[in-house]
């Protein structure tokens, strides 16, 4: 009986070519597994393509709600943004994919998992760290790193390889952007983006929305509700998280929200340039931060910002299934106990403009903040506070003056 391998299958040219390659070089039964994180019509025709390419079986696993509830929400609660710009769309999908691949491998009694990530990118790390953490006994096959066996170097090579194995598929060698899409975002790399000196061709590139220049001339108000840091409604309508993201993607795309052009530092040590479209995610992150401004105290805000940066690093580096992620997330979740309320804002030509925030747990006191001082605050108390707060500065200045005088 042949050994089985689970192939993380997208239906693209790379993973389609890998099917006959695995059969030819390892004599495996190839079981394809496509993990649906909200790729939309990219899943059309996959079963026929996988079977035509020689796969024994195809699983299409819908984990959209799990992706939203278990991976996106913790990142939103953490305000996790890698290098101040990247909202981790690809990064936070990978642990969920790895987890489901392992579950299918166990179900099928497979001895290996194969992925089509290249040897230069971050995804190989994210997939493999997840698999190692959850199933250390499973073999991992990464064709693009096996240069003695995997000899294909271009789309033309892969198309020819498929043709030689009787697989005639609707792929062309035309150059196009390299994209990764899920419910949260879509990333774009390649073509003019490979040169940081080149401006992105947004008319050709954008998929989820329009550029701010082409957004409507009139803004649109949106109200979001949160309970304990979790989004629960849009414009008064209760929805599950996945539907909230779909609605915000529609609104954000319409108004040119969430287009980011970034040169980021990959885990493997190189810089890469890409454009990310995250219309709904950008709105959701901003709304959550606006609510936290009202609810969190100064010291917690300061530490949470550091923990959010740490969380973004953990997720970016594929370390989801680690004690550090669990501990960091536990701290972040403890800060969300009172992050409940409504956030109103206006979307206008790429901007998210505040229009009012309310919370039953708001720490904002109008009487304290206004010029009309209430009984809680006596201006005279500031004298002693400033004397003590500034004492180290005053003592240092005095000592420096004394030392200079003695010289």
mmCIF file of C-alpha atoms in Angstrom:
data_model
loop_
_atom_site.group_PDB
_atom_site.id
_atom_site.type_symbol
_atom_site.label_atom_id
_atom_site.label_comp_id
_atom_site.label_asym_id
_atom_site.label_seq_id
_atom_site.Cartn_x
_atom_site.Cartn_y
_atom_site.Cartn_z
ATOM 1 C CA UNK A 1 0.000 0.000 0.000
ATOM 2 C CA UNK A 2 1.388 3.394 -1.017
ATOM 3 C CA UNK A 3 2.175 6.055 1.558
ATOM 4 C CA UNK A 4 -0.072 9.075 1.532
ATOM 5 C CA UNK A 5 0.974 12.732 1.379
ATOM 6 C CA UNK A 6 -1.297 15.694 2.099
ATOM 7 C CA UNK A 7 -0.669 18.526 -0.360
ATOM 8 C CA UNK A 8 -1.647 22.070 0.608
ATOM 9 C CA UNK A 9 -3.432 22.786 -2.660
ATOM 10 C CA UNK A 10 -4.435 26.185 -4.002
ATOM 11 C CA UNK A 11 -5.252 25.100 -7.540
ATOM 12 C CA UNK A 12 -2.576 27.379 -8.964
ATOM 13 C CA UNK A 13 0.158 26.302 -11.345
ATOM 14 C CA UNK A 14 2.765 25.557 -8.659
ATOM 15 C CA UNK A 15 0.670 23.172 -6.585
ATOM 16 C CA UNK A 16 -0.873 21.617 -9.702
ATOM 17 C CA UNK A 17 2.598 20.742 -11.036
ATOM 18 C CA UNK A 18 3.556 19.334 -7.629
ATOM 19 C CA UNK A 19 0.901 16.576 -7.867
ATOM 20 C CA UNK A 20 2.544 14.560 -10.707
ATOM 21 C CA UNK A 21 5.981 15.487 -9.301
ATOM 22 C CA UNK A 22 5.156 13.850 -5.954
ATOM 23 C CA UNK A 23 3.811 10.734 -7.680
ATOM 24 C CA UNK A 24 6.813 10.465 -10.002
ATOM 25 C CA UNK A 25 9.562 11.088 -7.448
ATOM 26 C CA UNK A 26 8.116 9.565 -4.255
ATOM 27 C CA UNK A 27 5.373 7.220 -5.480
ATOM 28 C CA UNK A 28 2.897 8.764 -3.049
ATOM 29 C CA UNK A 29 -0.870 8.725 -3.098
ATOM 30 C CA UNK A 30 -1.485 12.478 -3.288
ATOM 31 C CA UNK A 31 -4.406 13.845 -1.295
ATOM 32 C CA UNK A 32 -5.018 17.516 -2.021
ATOM 33 C CA UNK A 33 -6.335 19.774 0.679
ATOM 34 C CA UNK A 34 -7.550 23.272 -0.114
ATOM 35 C CA UNK A 35 -8.193 25.358 2.987
ATOM 36 C CA UNK A 36 -10.871 27.976 2.361
ATOM 37 C CA UNK A 37 -10.075 31.165 4.300
ATOM 38 C CA UNK A 38 -12.290 33.287 2.069
ATOM 39 C CA UNK A 39 -10.568 33.101 -1.320
ATOM 40 C CA UNK A 40 -13.866 33.460 -3.152
ATOM 41 C CA UNK A 41 -14.057 32.283 -6.761
ATOM 42 C CA UNK A 42 -10.439 31.084 -6.671
ATOM 43 C CA UNK A 43 -11.887 27.745 -5.520
ATOM 44 C CA UNK A 44 -13.982 27.253 -8.665
ATOM 45 C CA UNK A 45 -13.077 24.131 -10.656
ATOM 46 C CA UNK A 46 -10.555 22.811 -8.141
ATOM 47 C CA UNK A 47 -11.888 19.266 -7.863
ATOM 48 C CA UNK A 48 -11.728 18.602 -11.591
ATOM 49 C CA UNK A 49 -8.237 20.147 -11.798
ATOM 50 C CA UNK A 50 -6.864 18.133 -8.881
ATOM 51 C CA UNK A 51 -8.232 14.827 -10.189
ATOM 52 C CA UNK A 52 -7.015 15.593 -13.730
ATOM 53 C CA UNK A 53 -3.549 16.218 -12.321
ATOM 54 C CA UNK A 54 -3.453 12.829 -10.600
ATOM 55 C CA UNK A 55 -4.685 13.472 -7.063
ATOM 56 C CA UNK A 56 -6.420 10.583 -5.303
ATOM 57 C CA UNK A 57 -8.779 12.859 -3.409
ATOM 58 C CA UNK A 58 -9.505 16.537 -2.772
ATOM 59 C CA UNK A 59 -10.659 18.098 0.475
ATOM 60 C CA UNK A 60 -12.046 21.646 0.409
ATOM 61 C CA UNK A 61 -12.161 22.729 4.038
ATOM 62 C CA UNK A 62 -14.107 25.860 4.973
ATOM 63 C CA UNK A 63 -12.412 27.460 8.009
ATOM 64 C CA UNK A 64 -13.596 31.032 7.382
ATOM 65 C CA UNK A 65 -15.377 31.449 10.720
ATOM 66 C CA UNK A 66 -12.557 29.737 12.620
ATOM 67 C CA UNK A 67 -10.070 32.028 10.851
ATOM 68 C CA UNK A 68 -12.081 35.083 11.911
ATOM 69 C CA UNK A 69 -12.870 34.071 15.494
ATOM 70 C CA UNK A 70 -9.645 32.316 16.504
ATOM 71 C CA UNK A 71 -6.983 34.216 14.552
ATOM 72 C CA UNK A 72 -8.254 37.577 13.292
ATOM 73 C CA UNK A 73 -10.033 38.644 16.503
ATOM 74 C CA UNK A 74 -6.953 38.134 18.745
ATOM 75 C CA UNK A 75 -4.877 40.181 16.292
ATOM 76 C CA UNK A 76 -7.474 42.968 16.298
ATOM 77 C CA UNK A 77 -7.631 42.942 20.093
ATOM 78 C CA UNK A 78 -3.823 43.219 20.159
ATOM 79 C CA UNK A 79 -3.801 45.974 17.506
ATOM 80 C CA UNK A 80 -1.141 43.747 15.927
ATOM 81 C CA UNK A 81 0.403 45.580 12.973
ATOM 82 C CA UNK A 82 3.789 44.426 11.685
ATOM 83 C CA UNK A 83 6.280 47.246 11.140
ATOM 84 C CA UNK A 84 3.505 49.836 11.633
ATOM 85 C CA UNK A 85 1.811 49.006 8.323
ATOM 86 C CA UNK A 86 1.132 45.320 7.603
ATOM 87 C CA UNK A 87 -2.104 43.976 9.084
ATOM 88 C CA UNK A 88 -0.856 40.353 8.937
ATOM 89 C CA UNK A 89 -3.408 39.069 6.428
ATOM 90 C CA UNK A 90 -1.316 36.192 5.111
ATOM 91 C CA UNK A 91 0.533 35.610 8.389
ATOM 92 C CA UNK A 92 -2.474 34.956 10.596
ATOM 93 C CA UNK A 93 -4.122 32.598 8.074
ATOM 94 C CA UNK A 94 -1.189 30.175 8.013
ATOM 95 C CA UNK A 95 -1.535 28.613 11.484
ATOM 96 C CA UNK A 96 -5.188 27.783 10.790
ATOM 97 C CA UNK A 97 -4.196 26.181 7.485
ATOM 98 C CA UNK A 98 -1.380 24.187 9.121
ATOM 99 C CA UNK A 99 -3.758 22.975 11.839
ATOM 100 C CA UNK A 100 -6.307 21.712 9.329
ATOM 101 C CA UNK A 101 -3.614 20.044 7.179
ATOM 102 C CA UNK A 102 -2.483 18.103 10.243
ATOM 103 C CA UNK A 103 -6.078 17.105 11.034
ATOM 104 C CA UNK A 104 -6.570 15.766 7.501
ATOM 105 C CA UNK A 105 -3.203 13.974 7.652
ATOM 106 C CA UNK A 106 -4.309 12.207 10.831
ATOM 107 C CA UNK A 107 -7.679 11.332 9.337
ATOM 108 C CA UNK A 108 -6.073 9.860 6.213
ATOM 109 C CA UNK A 109 -3.156 8.174 7.978
ATOM 110 C CA UNK A 110 -0.699 10.180 5.874
ATOM 111 C CA UNK A 111 3.024 10.144 6.594
ATOM 112 C CA UNK A 112 3.884 13.542 5.083
ATOM 113 C CA UNK A 113 2.603 17.029 4.328
ATOM 114 C CA UNK A 114 3.769 18.968 1.273
ATOM 115 C CA UNK A 115 3.502 22.707 0.598
ATOM 116 C CA UNK A 116 4.373 24.867 -2.416
ATOM 117 C CA UNK A 117 5.957 27.832 -0.603
ATOM 118 C CA UNK A 118 9.269 29.019 -2.015
ATOM 119 C CA UNK A 119 12.607 28.916 -0.230
ATOM 120 C CA UNK A 120 12.808 32.719 -0.098
ATOM 121 C CA UNK A 121 9.540 33.555 1.615
ATOM 122 C CA UNK A 122 7.959 33.640 5.054
ATOM 123 C CA UNK A 123 5.235 31.074 4.376
ATOM 124 C CA UNK A 124 7.570 28.072 4.436
ATOM 125 C CA UNK A 125 8.434 29.032 8.019
ATOM 126 C CA UNK A 126 4.816 29.597 9.064
ATOM 127 C CA UNK A 127 3.569 26.319 7.587
ATOM 128 C CA UNK A 128 6.415 24.229 8.915
ATOM 129 C CA UNK A 129 6.517 25.690 12.429
ATOM 130 C CA UNK A 130 2.803 24.968 12.711
ATOM 131 C CA UNK A 131 3.204 21.388 11.478
ATOM 132 C CA UNK A 132 6.215 20.744 13.728
ATOM 133 C CA UNK A 133 4.347 22.061 16.777
ATOM 134 C CA UNK A 134 1.217 19.989 16.117
ATOM 135 C CA UNK A 135 2.625 16.836 14.489
ATOM 136 C CA UNK A 136 6.393 16.476 15.005
ATOM 137 C CA UNK A 137 6.316 12.938 13.561
ATOM 138 C CA UNK A 138 5.071 13.988 10.115
ATOM 139 C CA UNK A 139 7.564 14.453 7.281
ATOM 140 C CA UNK A 140 7.495 17.845 5.548
ATOM 141 C CA UNK A 141 8.165 18.097 1.818
ATOM 142 C CA UNK A 142 9.098 21.510 0.395
ATOM 143 C CA UNK A 143 9.751 21.024 -3.351
ATOM 144 C CA UNK A 144 11.166 24.496 -3.994
ATOM 145 C CA UNK A 145 14.006 23.776 -1.543
ATOM 146 C CA UNK A 146 14.748 20.354 -3.083
ATOM 147 C CA UNK A 147 16.731 21.695 -6.022
ATOM 148 C CA UNK A 148 18.291 18.304 -6.780
ATOM 149 C CA UNK A 149 14.843 16.857 -7.530
ATOM 150 C CA UNK A 150 12.695 19.904 -8.267
ATOM 151 C CA UNK A 151 14.314 21.279 -11.433
ATOM 152 C CA UNK A 152 11.578 23.628 -12.604
ATOM 153 C CA UNK A 153 12.556 27.293 -12.383
ATOM 154 C CA UNK A 154 9.767 29.157 -14.172
ATOM 155 C CA UNK A 155 6.086 29.080 -15.068
ATOM 156 C CA UNK A 156 7.088 27.931 -18.545
ATOM 157 C CA UNK A 157 8.928 24.962 -17.018
ATOM 158 C CA UNK A 158 5.907 24.028 -14.913
ATOM 159 C CA UNK A 159 3.493 24.322 -17.845
ATOM 160 C CA UNK A 160 5.747 22.108 -19.974
ATOM 161 C CA UNK A 161 6.092 19.587 -17.131
ATOM 162 C CA UNK A 162 2.299 19.357 -16.807
ATOM 163 C CA UNK A 163 1.933 18.990 -20.575
ATOM 164 C CA UNK A 164 4.453 16.134 -20.620
ATOM 165 C CA UNK A 165 2.373 14.378 -17.981
ATOM 166 C CA UNK A 166 -0.833 14.704 -19.977
ATOM 167 C CA UNK A 167 -2.192 17.615 -17.970
ATOM 168 C CA UNK A 168 -3.579 20.312 -20.241
ATOM 169 C CA UNK A 169 -4.656 23.163 -17.965
ATOM 170 C CA UNK A 170 -5.755 26.772 -18.534
ATOM 171 C CA UNK A 171 -2.500 28.341 -17.307
ATOM 172 C CA UNK A 172 -0.436 30.783 -19.306
ATOM 173 C CA UNK A 173 3.159 31.928 -18.995
ATOM 174 C CA UNK A 174 2.065 35.574 -19.027
ATOM 175 C CA UNK A 175 3.568 37.655 -16.267
ATOM 176 C CA UNK A 176 1.153 38.708 -13.552
ATOM 177 C CA UNK A 177 1.224 39.753 -9.923
ATOM 178 C CA UNK A 178 1.821 37.106 -7.295
ATOM 179 C CA UNK A 179 -1.228 37.319 -5.050
ATOM 180 C CA UNK A 180 -2.503 35.803 -1.829
ATOM 181 C CA UNK A 181 -6.138 36.332 -0.950
ATOM 182 C CA UNK A 182 -8.385 35.549 1.975
ATOM 183 C CA UNK A 183 -11.343 37.209 3.693
ATOM 184 C CA UNK A 184 -9.090 39.717 5.480
ATOM 185 C CA UNK A 185 -6.942 40.969 2.607
ATOM 186 C CA UNK A 186 -5.204 40.457 -0.711
ATOM 187 C CA UNK A 187 -1.465 40.901 -1.204
ATOM 188 C CA UNK A 188 0.291 41.815 -4.442
ATOM 189 C CA UNK A 189 3.960 41.242 -5.346
ATOM 190 C CA UNK A 190 5.915 41.190 -8.602
ATOM 191 C CA UNK A 191 5.977 43.194 -11.852
ATOM 192 C CA UNK A 192 6.641 46.923 -11.221
ATOM 193 C CA UNK A 193 6.460 46.360 -7.442
ATOM 194 C CA UNK A 194 9.861 44.624 -7.541
ATOM 195 C CA UNK A 195 11.436 48.063 -7.991
ATOM 196 C CA UNK A 196 10.821 50.290 -4.931
ATOM 197 C CA UNK A 197 11.409 53.316 -7.169
ATOM 198 C CA UNK A 198 8.318 52.467 -9.242
ATOM 199 C CA UNK A 199 4.842 53.700 -8.426
ATOM 200 C CA UNK A 200 2.236 50.915 -8.254
ATOM 201 C CA UNK A 201 -0.100 50.722 -11.222
ATOM 202 C CA UNK A 202 -3.237 50.839 -9.099
ATOM 203 C CA UNK A 203 -5.611 50.752 -12.068
ATOM 204 C CA UNK A 204 -4.138 47.362 -12.998
ATOM 205 C CA UNK A 205 -3.426 46.084 -9.496
ATOM 206 C CA UNK A 206 -6.405 46.686 -7.190
ATOM 207 C CA UNK A 207 -8.931 43.890 -6.685
ATOM 208 C CA UNK A 208 -10.959 44.675 -3.551
ATOM 209 C CA UNK A 209 -11.562 48.362 -4.131
ATOM 210 C CA UNK A 210 -10.538 51.599 -5.824
ATOM 211 C CA UNK A 211 -7.801 54.141 -5.232
ATOM 212 C CA UNK A 212 -8.778 57.168 -3.094
ATOM 213 C CA UNK A 213 -8.803 59.353 -6.221
ATOM 214 C CA UNK A 214 -11.578 57.198 -7.704
ATOM 215 C CA UNK A 215 -13.613 56.926 -4.496
ATOM 216 C CA UNK A 216 -16.980 58.740 -4.238
ATOM 217 C CA UNK A 217 -16.947 62.517 -3.721
ATOM 218 C CA UNK A 218 -19.292 62.116 -0.758
ATOM 219 C CA UNK A 219 -18.298 60.471 2.526
ATOM 220 C CA UNK A 220 -20.260 57.727 4.283
ATOM 221 C CA UNK A 221 -20.922 57.343 8.020
ATOM 222 C CA UNK A 222 -20.505 53.941 9.664
ATOM 223 C CA UNK A 223 -21.176 52.855 13.264
ATOM 224 C CA UNK A 224 -19.575 49.758 14.772
ATOM 225 C CA UNK A 225 -20.418 47.996 18.014
ATOM 226 C CA UNK A 226 -17.964 46.035 20.182
ATOM 227 C CA UNK A 227 -18.350 43.748 23.179
ATOM 228 C CA UNK A 228 -15.182 42.958 25.137
ATOM 229 C CA UNK A 229 -13.025 43.892 22.169
ATOM 230 C CA UNK A 230 -14.964 41.725 19.710
ATOM 231 C CA UNK A 231 -16.877 43.405 16.846
ATOM 232 C CA UNK A 232 -20.580 42.544 17.029
ATOM 233 C CA UNK A 233 -22.470 44.959 14.764
ATOM 234 C CA UNK A 234 -22.312 47.357 11.816
ATOM 235 C CA UNK A 235 -24.806 50.224 11.618
ATOM 236 C CA UNK A 236 -26.884 48.648 14.369
ATOM 237 C CA UNK A 237 -27.169 45.251 12.669
ATOM 238 C CA UNK A 238 -25.829 42.318 14.688
ATOM 239 C CA UNK A 239 -23.539 40.038 12.675
ATOM 240 C CA UNK A 240 -20.955 37.325 13.173
ATOM 241 C CA UNK A 241 -17.349 38.447 12.710
ATOM 242 C CA UNK A 242 -16.953 37.013 9.208
ATOM 243 C CA UNK A 243 -20.028 38.897 7.970
ATOM 244 C CA UNK A 244 -18.800 42.106 9.625
ATOM 245 C CA UNK A 245 -15.525 41.800 7.719
ATOM 246 C CA UNK A 246 -17.397 41.153 4.454
ATOM 247 C CA UNK A 247 -19.542 44.262 5.027
ATOM 248 C CA UNK A 248 -16.530 46.412 5.942
ATOM 249 C CA UNK A 249 -14.619 45.132 2.895
ATOM 250 C CA UNK A 250 -17.479 46.345 0.723
ATOM 251 C CA UNK A 251 -17.591 49.772 2.399
ATOM 252 C CA UNK A 252 -13.829 50.180 2.640
ATOM 253 C CA UNK A 253 -13.190 49.092 -0.939
ATOM 254 C CA UNK A 254 -15.781 51.580 -2.178
ATOM 255 C CA UNK A 255 -14.024 54.473 -0.389
ATOM 256 C CA UNK A 256 -10.401 53.566 -1.147
ATOM 257 C CA UNK A 257 -9.574 52.469 2.410
ATOM 258 C CA UNK A 258 -6.680 50.206 3.435
ATOM 259 C CA UNK A 259 -4.213 50.314 0.524
ATOM 260 C CA UNK A 260 -0.671 49.935 1.858
ATOM 261 C CA UNK A 261 2.576 50.027 -0.127
ATOM 262 C CA UNK A 262 5.343 48.595 2.063
ATOM 263 C CA UNK A 263 8.935 47.414 1.951
ATOM 264 C CA UNK A 264 8.982 44.891 4.790
ATOM 265 C CA UNK A 265 11.675 42.835 6.476
ATOM 266 C CA UNK A 266 11.067 39.134 5.899
ATOM 267 C CA UNK A 267 11.994 36.556 8.520
ATOM 268 C CA UNK A 268 14.589 35.044 6.157
ATOM 269 C CA UNK A 269 16.612 38.260 6.177
ATOM 270 C CA UNK A 270 15.712 40.034 2.939
ATOM 271 C CA UNK A 271 13.485 43.007 2.228
ATOM 272 C CA UNK A 272 10.463 42.618 -0.036
ATOM 273 C CA UNK A 273 8.105 45.173 -1.521
ATOM 274 C CA UNK A 274 4.399 44.566 -1.796
ATOM 275 C CA UNK A 275 1.007 46.242 -1.850
ATOM 276 C CA UNK A 276 -1.691 45.045 0.535
ATOM 277 C CA UNK A 277 -5.405 45.714 0.223
ATOM 278 C CA UNK A 278 -7.108 45.385 3.614
ATOM 279 C CA UNK A 279 -10.213 47.594 3.402
ATOM 280 C CA UNK A 280 -12.383 45.990 6.086
ATOM 281 C CA UNK A 281 -9.469 45.102 8.324
ATOM 282 C CA UNK A 282 -8.155 48.658 8.325
ATOM 283 C CA UNK A 283 -11.570 49.981 9.398
ATOM 284 C CA UNK A 284 -11.945 47.313 12.082
ATOM 285 C CA UNK A 285 -8.476 47.948 13.531
ATOM 286 C CA UNK A 286 -9.024 51.724 13.610
ATOM 287 C CA UNK A 287 -12.453 51.421 15.230
ATOM 288 C CA UNK A 288 -11.096 49.105 17.907
ATOM 289 C CA UNK A 289 -8.235 51.480 18.693
ATOM 290 C CA UNK A 290 -10.629 54.432 18.923
ATOM 291 C CA UNK A 291 -12.710 52.565 21.505
ATOM 292 C CA UNK A 292 -9.625 51.606 23.527
ATOM 293 C CA UNK A 293 -8.655 55.289 23.723
ATOM 294 C CA UNK A 294 -11.722 55.846 25.900
ATOM 295 C CA UNK A 295 -11.510 52.724 28.033
ATOM 296 C CA UNK A 296 -7.890 51.822 28.799
ATOM 297 C CA UNK A 297 -5.860 53.675 31.421
ATOM 298 C CA UNK A 298 -2.499 55.250 30.595
ATOM 299 C CA UNK A 299 -0.214 52.559 32.041
ATOM 300 C CA UNK A 300 -2.151 49.672 30.487
ATOM 301 C CA UNK A 301 -2.180 51.464 27.125
ATOM 302 C CA UNK A 302 1.595 51.837 27.230
ATOM 303 C CA UNK A 303 2.297 48.191 28.051
ATOM 304 C CA UNK A 304 -0.396 46.919 25.676
ATOM 305 C CA UNK A 305 1.238 48.783 22.801
ATOM 306 C CA UNK A 306 4.483 46.933 23.469
ATOM 307 C CA UNK A 307 2.622 43.621 23.769
ATOM 308 C CA UNK A 308 0.793 44.328 20.512
ATOM 309 C CA UNK A 309 4.106 44.849 18.737
ATOM 310 C CA UNK A 310 5.371 41.589 20.245
ATOM 311 C CA UNK A 311 2.188 39.800 19.156
ATOM 312 C CA UNK A 312 2.609 41.047 15.581
ATOM 313 C CA UNK A 313 6.182 39.714 15.559
ATOM 314 C CA UNK A 314 5.053 36.330 16.905
ATOM 315 C CA UNK A 315 2.347 36.006 14.238
ATOM 316 C CA UNK A 316 4.579 37.243 11.410
ATOM 317 C CA UNK A 317 7.271 34.711 12.306
ATOM 318 C CA UNK A 318 4.840 31.774 12.372
ATOM 319 C CA UNK A 319 5.110 31.155 16.128
ATOM 320 C CA UNK A 320 1.376 30.826 16.754
ATOM 321 C CA UNK A 321 1.511 27.425 18.462
ATOM 322 C CA UNK A 322 3.923 28.527 21.185
ATOM 323 C CA UNK A 323 3.707 29.261 24.922
ATOM 324 C CA UNK A 324 4.777 32.850 24.175
ATOM 325 C CA UNK A 325 1.774 33.470 21.910
ATOM 326 C CA UNK A 326 -0.567 31.952 24.491
ATOM 327 C CA UNK A 327 0.869 34.075 27.301
ATOM 328 C CA UNK A 328 0.855 37.271 25.248
ATOM 329 C CA UNK A 329 -2.707 36.655 24.118
ATOM 330 C CA UNK A 330 -3.794 36.010 27.712
ATOM 331 C CA UNK A 331 -2.500 39.445 28.720
ATOM 332 C CA UNK A 332 -4.189 41.107 25.756
ATOM 333 C CA UNK A 333 -7.524 39.375 26.416
ATOM 334 C CA UNK A 334 -7.432 40.570 30.032
ATOM 335 C CA UNK A 335 -7.271 44.174 28.767
ATOM 336 C CA UNK A 336 -10.432 43.687 26.688
ATOM 337 C CA UNK A 337 -12.838 43.139 29.609
ATOM 338 C CA UNK A 338 -14.274 46.661 29.296
ATOM 339 C CA UNK A 339 -13.638 47.390 25.599
ATOM 340 C CA UNK A 340 -17.364 47.634 24.924
ATOM 341 C CA UNK A 341 -19.198 50.428 23.133
ATOM 342 C CA UNK A 342 -19.918 52.100 19.800
ATOM 343 C CA UNK A 343 -17.590 53.833 17.382
ATOM 344 C CA UNK A 344 -18.837 56.159 14.655
ATOM 345 C CA UNK A 345 -16.669 57.384 11.795
ATOM 346 C CA UNK A 346 -16.839 58.717 8.267
ATOM 347 C CA UNK A 347 -15.187 56.999 5.299
ATOM 348 C CA UNK A 348 -13.925 59.475 2.745
ATOM 349 C CA UNK A 349 -11.336 58.987 -0.015
ATOM 350 C CA UNK A 350 -8.995 56.655 1.846
ATOM 351 C CA UNK A 351 -9.565 58.273 5.253
ATOM 352 C CA UNK A 352 -11.335 57.045 8.387
ATOM 353 C CA UNK A 353 -12.495 60.189 10.179
ATOM 354 C CA UNK A 354 -13.699 60.069 13.797
ATOM 355 C CA UNK A 355 -17.328 61.004 14.324
ATOM 356 C CA UNK A 356 -17.904 60.050 17.972
ATOM 357 C CA UNK A 357 -17.184 57.179 20.388
ATOM 358 C CA UNK A 358 -19.237 56.012 23.373
ATOM 359 C CA UNK A 359 -18.733 53.342 26.040
ATOM 360 C CA UNK A 360 -20.395 52.558 29.371
ATOM 361 C CA UNK A 361 -16.850 52.045 30.692
ATOM 362 C CA UNK A 362 -15.371 55.280 29.371
ATOM 363 C CA UNK A 363 -12.680 56.798 31.620
ATOM 364 C CA UNK A 364 -13.185 60.203 30.056
ATOM 365 C CA UNK A 365 -14.603 62.764 32.490
ATOM 366 C CA UNK A 366 -15.882 65.956 30.906
ATOM 367 C CA UNK A 367 -15.732 67.832 34.210
ATOM 368 C CA UNK A 368 -12.098 66.829 34.701
ATOM 369 C CA UNK A 369 -11.004 67.526 31.136
ATOM 370 C CA UNK A 370 -12.817 70.843 30.722
ATOM 371 C CA UNK A 371 -11.520 74.246 31.821
ATOM 372 C CA UNK A 372 -14.320 74.371 34.377
ATOM 373 C CA UNK A 373 -12.640 72.392 37.138
ATOM 374 C CA UNK A 374 -14.774 70.004 39.125
ATOM 375 C CA UNK A 375 -14.319 69.011 42.765
ATOM 376 C CA UNK A 376 -12.069 66.062 41.851
ATOM 377 C CA UNK A 377 -9.259 68.334 40.695
ATOM 378 C CA UNK A 378 -7.646 71.227 42.555
ATOM 379 C CA UNK A 379 -5.220 73.299 40.476
ATOM 380 C CA UNK A 380 -3.035 73.815 43.530
ATOM 381 C CA UNK A 381 -2.311 70.073 43.689
ATOM 382 C CA UNK A 382 -0.255 70.455 40.522
ATOM 383 C CA UNK A 383 2.377 72.476 42.440
ATOM 384 C CA UNK A 384 3.500 69.561 44.573
ATOM 385 C CA UNK A 385 3.174 67.076 41.738
ATOM 386 C CA UNK A 386 5.383 69.109 39.399
ATOM 387 C CA UNK A 387 7.952 69.673 42.164
ATOM 388 C CA UNK A 388 8.260 65.927 42.765
ATOM 389 C CA UNK A 389 7.952 64.916 39.100
ATOM 390 C CA UNK A 390 10.649 67.409 38.104
ATOM 391 C CA UNK A 391 12.907 66.822 41.118
ATOM 392 C CA UNK A 392 15.434 64.567 39.271
ATOM 393 C CA UNK A 393 15.825 67.204 36.543
ATOM 394 C CA UNK A 394 16.284 70.013 39.062
ATOM 395 C CA UNK A 395 18.836 68.074 41.141
ATOM 396 C CA UNK A 396 20.803 67.138 38.021
ATOM 397 C CA UNK A 397 20.892 70.747 36.831
ATOM 398 C CA UNK A 398 22.085 71.921 40.249
ATOM 399 C CA UNK A 399 24.818 69.271 40.412
ATOM 400 C CA UNK A 400 25.998 70.020 36.862
ATOM 401 C CA UNK A 401 26.209 73.739 37.691
ATOM 402 C CA UNK A 402 28.161 72.969 40.875
ATOM 403 C CA UNK A 403 30.594 70.723 39.009
ATOM 404 C CA UNK A 404 31.139 73.367 36.333
ATOM 405 C CA UNK A 405 31.773 75.997 38.987
ATOM 406 C CA UNK A 406 34.346 73.782 40.753
ATOM 407 C CA UNK A 407 36.238 73.246 37.502
#
